Amino acid sequence: MFSRPTAPPPEPLCLETALKQYFGYETFRPGQQAIIEAALENRDLLVVMPTGGGKSLCFQLPALLRSGITLVVSPLIALMQDQVDALQANDLAATFLNSSLSGSESRQRQAQILRGEIKLVYVAPERLLTPTFLAFLDQVQAQVGLCALAIDEAHCVSEWGHDFRPEYRRLAELRQRYPHLPLMALTATATERVRQDIGQQLGLQQPYIHIASFNRPNLYYEVRPKHRQAYPELVQMLRQTQGSSIIYCLSRREVEDLSARLQQDGLRALPYHAGMSDGDRSRNQTQFIRDDVQIMVATIAFGMGINKSDVRLVVHYNLPRNLEGYYQEAGRAGRDGEPATCLLYHSPKDLRTLDWLIAQKVHPETGEPLAHEQRVARQQLRQILDYAEGTVCRRTIQLAYFGEAFAGNCANCDNCAQPKPLEDWTVEAQKFLSCVARCRERFGMNHIIEVLRGSKSQKVLGKGHDKLSTYGIGRDRTADQWRLLGRTLLHQRWLDETTDGYPVLKLNAASWNILRGQQSVQVSVLSTPAAIDKGSDKRVSAANQAEAEALFQRLRSLRKRLADEQSLPPYIVFADSSLRQMAQQQPQTLADFAQISGVGRRKLEQYGDAFVAEICNYCQAQKE
Ligand code: ADP
Ligand code: ZN
């Protein structure tokens, strides 16, 4: 008897192969692979990653690998559109259903879904929970199967988040209707409170939790004083920036003024704020997204739902209201992982304006000041001031705010790139901390400093703090110097501060190490803002760089042309990082071109010839 040769068992699909084939990427970003594996085991997920971390891929790749449909809940039409555009550009079967579609378009898409031609369906939460849509979902479940529910921007479920959407709460109802359906919750919101809320409100069951670091290593953080030279400096900065810039201002008027002034100075800039008509706003936004105009001057109304991944510079021309807002807004730079700059201008005038605005927070009916809200807002303002005036690594300050310890010396912020001289202030730190202890950890920084400097203020005398052994032991330093030390201790987490609106200093385990003399304290003194020359040590092979730059510009033009032909944003065709790699490696065959990160199966077919031809032309011309 002959035994028929058995066919080799199908090869288990390697996740990295799928990543390259579908998305064109060579390797996973940190965390992605483990998250995807958990998703493929049908586990619930809670994924917290900063903007640009690559959250979408965590539900998109599993969706493509599983049978059945993955529903994606997303709060904003623009976001859905953008993600679906990006998926379709890779020839991946995704669609969205929302109010921007006509009845017949919706029906057509629903039919496609029921025929099993789609893997990912994006939908707004309001629509998802309507009886008609639920009936449609039952049909989907019966005919093609539902395999997962991904909830993007999951912080919307929490009142403690910055964008609460009541409909998000009701998503838990889907749990009852489809008990087998795994839930994947994704957000970039960093606070612990919101994370807990997400788990509870959505009823996640023993979820696989991934909380990424909020460090964005590709962003260069810098703070400059807003003196008279600020405007010419800004113009110069904008001229030097290769790619798109966003400039945030505090008020509509400042947006209008600054954009007009930039235009007069020959820079193409557009305004964006809530006082403009919907039509004007969306026209300006589209021009920005399509790279027709590269500078957007805006209030913070701009940015939510803007997925543009190749923003190279975000300037805050006014002091922001709080550090979380600053982190999120500045974080719109460099989502593609390429170097980008976040610049903040700091001026006493803005501080006064913000302080005034806080004083305006009153009860709408009684006109009574809203004491609690004012207190919280003042504390938040103080934290952003600490950031702006801080002399330690900017990342350390930002990440400490999110409860993350960061060692400092990031080499990619102004304070690290141009460190201020360090002095050993261990003895001062011991004085400061023991004063906190003597005051029984019940007072804020100003009071501690008054005691140290031997103040005769009513509060100090009234509490009997002039009797403390630490009273007056710090007269040799100015109040500003003590404040600098206090902030440094907080930023480096050698001291804690309560965050309920009454900032009270508390000792922690690290404080005791200092008090016991087991740890020294270095303080960077003297804050002299100077011009930045980031690249001075990187002047290697300048000629090569210049050549790559010239080719990069040509590839950008080609990308723009191809994008316009299809009415797509250029970054959907290829990310800046892909173009940079092309400019450096100069692939002159399709096989070499396929190795570029971001070139998947579809984009190779669609754009390979055009880009390879452009690169060959360029290399040819160089030789002649
Ligand atoms: P988030 O939703 O977390 O802000 P996205 O999912 O939009 O981030 O991803 C940000 C950018 O990073 C996108 O341009 C995306 O295509 C890209 N990206 C995601 N994963 C990878 C990867 N493994 N390799 C290279 N680029 C990636
Ligand atoms: Zn740093």
XYZ file of C-alpha atoms in Angstrom, residues 212-530:
319
model
C 4.366 51.930 28.584
C 6.797 54.548 29.694
C 5.585 58.018 28.889
C 9.006 59.048 27.796
C 9.090 60.158 24.154
C 12.792 59.871 23.386
C 12.570 61.447 19.931
C 11.250 64.773 21.256
C 13.683 67.551 22.105
C 12.279 69.719 24.900
C 13.339 73.287 25.332
C 12.136 76.327 27.263
C 13.063 79.859 26.302
C 12.271 83.155 27.960
C 9.852 85.229 25.943
C 11.893 88.376 25.652
C 12.055 90.860 22.801
C 13.969 88.518 20.553
C 11.359 85.792 20.869
C 9.519 86.637 17.673
C 12.536 86.846 15.325
C 13.810 83.666 16.962
C 10.517 81.961 16.248
C 10.583 83.062 12.619
C 14.081 81.692 12.232
C 13.072 78.433 13.862
C 10.076 78.077 11.525
C 12.237 78.769 8.486
C 14.695 76.083 9.548
C 12.081 73.449 10.258
C 11.754 70.796 7.571
C 8.095 69.885 7.736
C 5.045 70.957 9.671
C 4.852 73.159 12.754
C 2.067 73.944 15.208
C 2.182 77.107 17.316
C -0.164 77.207 20.282
C -1.399 80.514 21.702
C -3.602 81.187 24.691
C -6.331 83.273 23.085
C -8.111 83.660 19.765
C -6.765 87.169 19.440
C -3.199 86.051 19.819
C -3.809 83.369 17.202
C -5.127 85.977 14.771
C -2.313 88.434 15.493
C 0.518 85.965 15.287
C -0.685 84.243 12.128
C -1.165 87.623 10.428
C 2.298 88.734 11.496
C 3.911 85.555 10.211
C 2.104 85.939 6.906
C 3.378 89.505 6.611
C 6.851 88.184 7.140
C 6.439 85.861 4.219
C 5.682 82.634 6.068
C 2.637 80.689 5.027
C 0.698 80.217 8.240
C -2.981 79.580 8.926
C -5.040 80.331 12.036
C -7.310 77.901 13.850
C -9.573 78.602 16.833
C -13.079 77.953 18.078
C -14.291 81.406 17.038
C -13.905 80.657 13.326
C -16.678 79.177 11.199
C -16.727 75.398 10.817
C -15.996 75.799 7.126
C -12.903 77.962 7.639
C -11.611 75.710 10.351
C -11.907 72.516 8.406
C -10.451 74.152 5.279
C -7.392 75.289 7.206
C -7.054 71.917 8.861
C -7.178 70.084 5.540
C -4.546 72.378 4.030
C -2.316 71.655 6.979
C -2.842 67.898 6.892
C -2.161 67.766 3.174
C 1.057 69.783 3.535
C -0.285 72.628 1.408
C 0.560 74.881 4.335
C 3.106 73.913 6.945
C 2.433 76.278 9.824
C -0.702 76.210 11.949
C -1.220 78.885 14.608
C -3.924 77.671 16.955
C -5.574 77.611 20.329
C -5.715 74.260 22.063
C -8.988 73.686 20.196
C -6.677 72.336 17.500
C -5.181 68.915 17.728
C -7.694 66.517 19.213
C -8.338 64.062 16.464
C -5.498 65.278 14.291
C -3.482 62.231 13.444
C -0.826 63.974 11.384
C 2.210 61.961 12.307
C 4.943 64.139 10.789
C 4.709 67.345 12.804
C 8.323 68.429 13.409
C 7.893 71.400 15.730
C 5.330 72.319 18.384
C 5.745 75.747 19.923
C 3.820 76.983 22.937
C 4.009 80.715 22.443
C 2.227 81.173 25.765
C 2.582 79.321 29.019
C 0.137 76.368 29.077
C -2.306 75.903 31.947
C -0.993 72.606 33.227
C 1.659 70.020 32.685
C -0.596 67.229 31.485
C -2.051 69.520 28.819
C 1.454 70.573 27.850
C 2.635 66.989 27.584
C -0.306 66.012 25.363
C -0.100 69.089 23.119
C 3.670 69.030 22.753
C 3.283 65.296 22.156
C 1.611 65.989 18.824
C 5.127 66.444 17.512
C 6.970 63.467 16.099
C 4.323 60.763 16.353
C 6.225 58.951 13.622
C 9.164 58.533 15.985
C 11.440 60.870 14.024
C 13.225 63.718 15.805
C 11.004 66.692 16.574
C 11.229 69.756 18.796
C 8.899 71.022 21.530
C 9.598 74.606 22.456
C 7.913 76.527 25.231
C 8.124 80.288 25.680
C 7.883 81.434 29.246
C 6.938 84.947 30.284
C 5.821 86.606 33.525
C 3.046 88.320 31.579
C 1.439 84.990 30.665
C 1.670 83.964 34.251
C -0.294 87.011 35.312
C -2.902 86.361 32.607
C -3.361 82.756 33.680
C -3.561 83.766 37.302
C -6.221 86.307 36.433
C -8.168 83.676 34.497
C -8.108 81.409 37.527
C -9.481 84.194 39.706
C -12.410 84.397 37.263
C -13.522 80.873 38.109
C -16.728 81.638 39.979
C -20.061 79.937 40.455
C -22.220 80.841 37.419
C -25.254 81.738 39.547
C -24.038 82.985 42.895
C -20.804 84.525 41.629
C -18.983 83.002 44.618
C -15.395 82.051 43.877
C -15.036 78.327 43.235
C -12.437 77.849 45.928
C -11.610 74.217 45.256
C -11.294 74.646 41.503
C -9.185 77.740 41.898
C -6.896 75.929 44.268
C -6.457 72.983 41.929
C -5.855 75.295 38.967
C -3.239 77.271 40.932
C -1.424 74.127 41.901
C -1.419 72.980 38.292
C -0.064 76.337 37.242
C 2.699 76.060 39.790
C 3.662 72.672 38.399
C 3.992 74.009 34.873
C 6.041 76.888 36.279
C 8.293 74.400 37.977
C 8.749 72.792 34.614
C 9.439 76.054 32.833
C 11.896 77.267 35.456
C 13.356 73.882 36.234
C 17.082 73.391 35.835
C 17.065 69.594 35.856
C 16.282 67.309 32.924
C 12.885 68.340 31.509
C 11.933 64.701 31.117
C 12.539 64.038 34.784
C 10.024 66.745 35.658
C 7.393 65.637 33.153
C 7.656 61.979 33.990
C 7.667 62.602 37.729
C 4.342 64.328 37.188
C 3.004 61.057 35.795
C 4.482 59.111 38.688
C 7.320 57.732 36.625
C 10.895 57.839 37.860
C 13.380 58.910 35.230
C 17.099 58.973 35.818
C 17.672 62.229 33.959
C 20.542 63.071 31.622
C 18.395 62.384 28.603
C 20.789 64.334 26.358
C 17.731 65.500 24.460
C 16.467 68.518 26.350
C 17.972 71.954 26.809
C 18.933 71.359 30.418
C 20.789 68.157 29.562
C 22.280 69.371 26.297
C 23.658 72.449 28.048
C 23.852 71.468 31.649
C 24.102 74.222 34.167
C 26.962 73.881 36.633
C 26.236 71.487 39.503
C 26.891 72.256 43.159
C 26.763 69.933 46.126
C 23.865 71.090 48.278
C 23.596 68.038 50.488
C 23.874 70.045 53.691
C 21.225 72.499 52.515
C 18.990 69.589 51.540
C 19.380 68.125 55.010
C 18.405 71.463 56.541
C 15.403 71.699 54.274
C 14.170 68.170 54.891
C 14.647 68.316 58.618
C 12.655 71.533 58.629
C 9.857 69.677 56.821
C 10.069 66.992 59.523
C 10.105 69.531 62.378
C 7.012 71.187 60.920
C 5.408 67.729 61.105
C 4.932 67.455 57.331
C 1.927 69.752 57.470
C 3.148 72.760 55.489
C 3.940 73.872 51.980
C 7.191 75.105 50.525
C 6.777 78.802 51.297
C 6.270 78.148 54.962
C 9.294 75.878 55.184
C 11.432 78.541 53.528
C 10.141 81.207 55.912
C 11.084 79.056 58.881
C 14.527 78.315 57.427
C 15.167 81.997 56.809
C 13.945 82.987 60.259
C 10.898 84.929 59.162
C 8.934 86.827 61.802
C 5.681 86.408 59.892
C 2.505 85.972 61.839
C 2.053 82.426 60.595
C 5.520 81.366 61.685
C 5.290 82.987 65.095
C 1.650 81.929 65.558
C 2.568 78.282 65.100
C 5.503 78.655 67.422
C 7.832 77.679 64.634
C 10.404 80.201 65.779
C 11.098 77.708 68.568
C 12.062 74.938 66.165
C 15.709 73.922 65.936
C 15.609 74.598 62.203
C 14.366 78.171 62.634
C 16.733 80.606 60.942
C 19.368 78.003 59.991
C 19.050 78.959 56.332
C 19.648 82.717 56.389
C 22.757 82.282 54.239
C 20.640 81.440 51.180
C 18.002 83.518 49.421
C 14.371 82.440 49.264
C 14.827 81.816 45.528
C 17.758 79.539 46.191
C 15.748 77.554 48.716
C 12.900 77.331 46.234
C 15.276 76.044 43.597
C 16.465 73.401 46.028
C 12.893 72.513 47.038
C 11.888 72.025 43.419
C 14.940 69.957 42.674
C 14.116 67.712 45.636
C 10.574 67.285 44.324
C 11.590 66.658 40.730
C 14.122 64.073 41.760
C 11.553 62.518 44.086
C 13.612 63.043 47.226
C 10.536 64.715 48.648
C 6.806 64.412 47.956
C 4.039 66.937 47.723
C 0.306 66.305 48.126
C -1.759 66.907 45.017
C -5.231 67.643 46.346
C -4.919 71.369 45.821
C -3.172 72.011 49.168
C 0.457 71.377 48.315
C 1.915 70.023 51.551
C 5.463 68.689 51.647
C 5.908 65.099 52.822
C 9.033 63.095 53.425
C 9.516 59.769 51.667
C 11.982 56.923 51.964
C 14.521 58.755 49.781
C 14.334 61.823 52.047
C 15.597 59.716 54.916
C 18.571 58.553 52.888
C 19.574 62.175 52.514
C 18.943 62.981 56.162
C 21.098 60.032 57.159
C 23.855 61.234 54.857
C 23.625 58.187 52.581
C 22.870 60.209 49.494
C 24.252 63.488 48.185
C 22.236 66.164 46.448
C 23.515 68.029 43.408
C 21.684 71.143 42.341
C 22.179 72.790 38.996
C 22.478 76.453 39.654
C 22.394 79.451 37.375
C 19.888 79.357 34.610
C 21.207 81.200 31.612
C 19.188 80.480 28.526
C 21.516 80.407 25.566
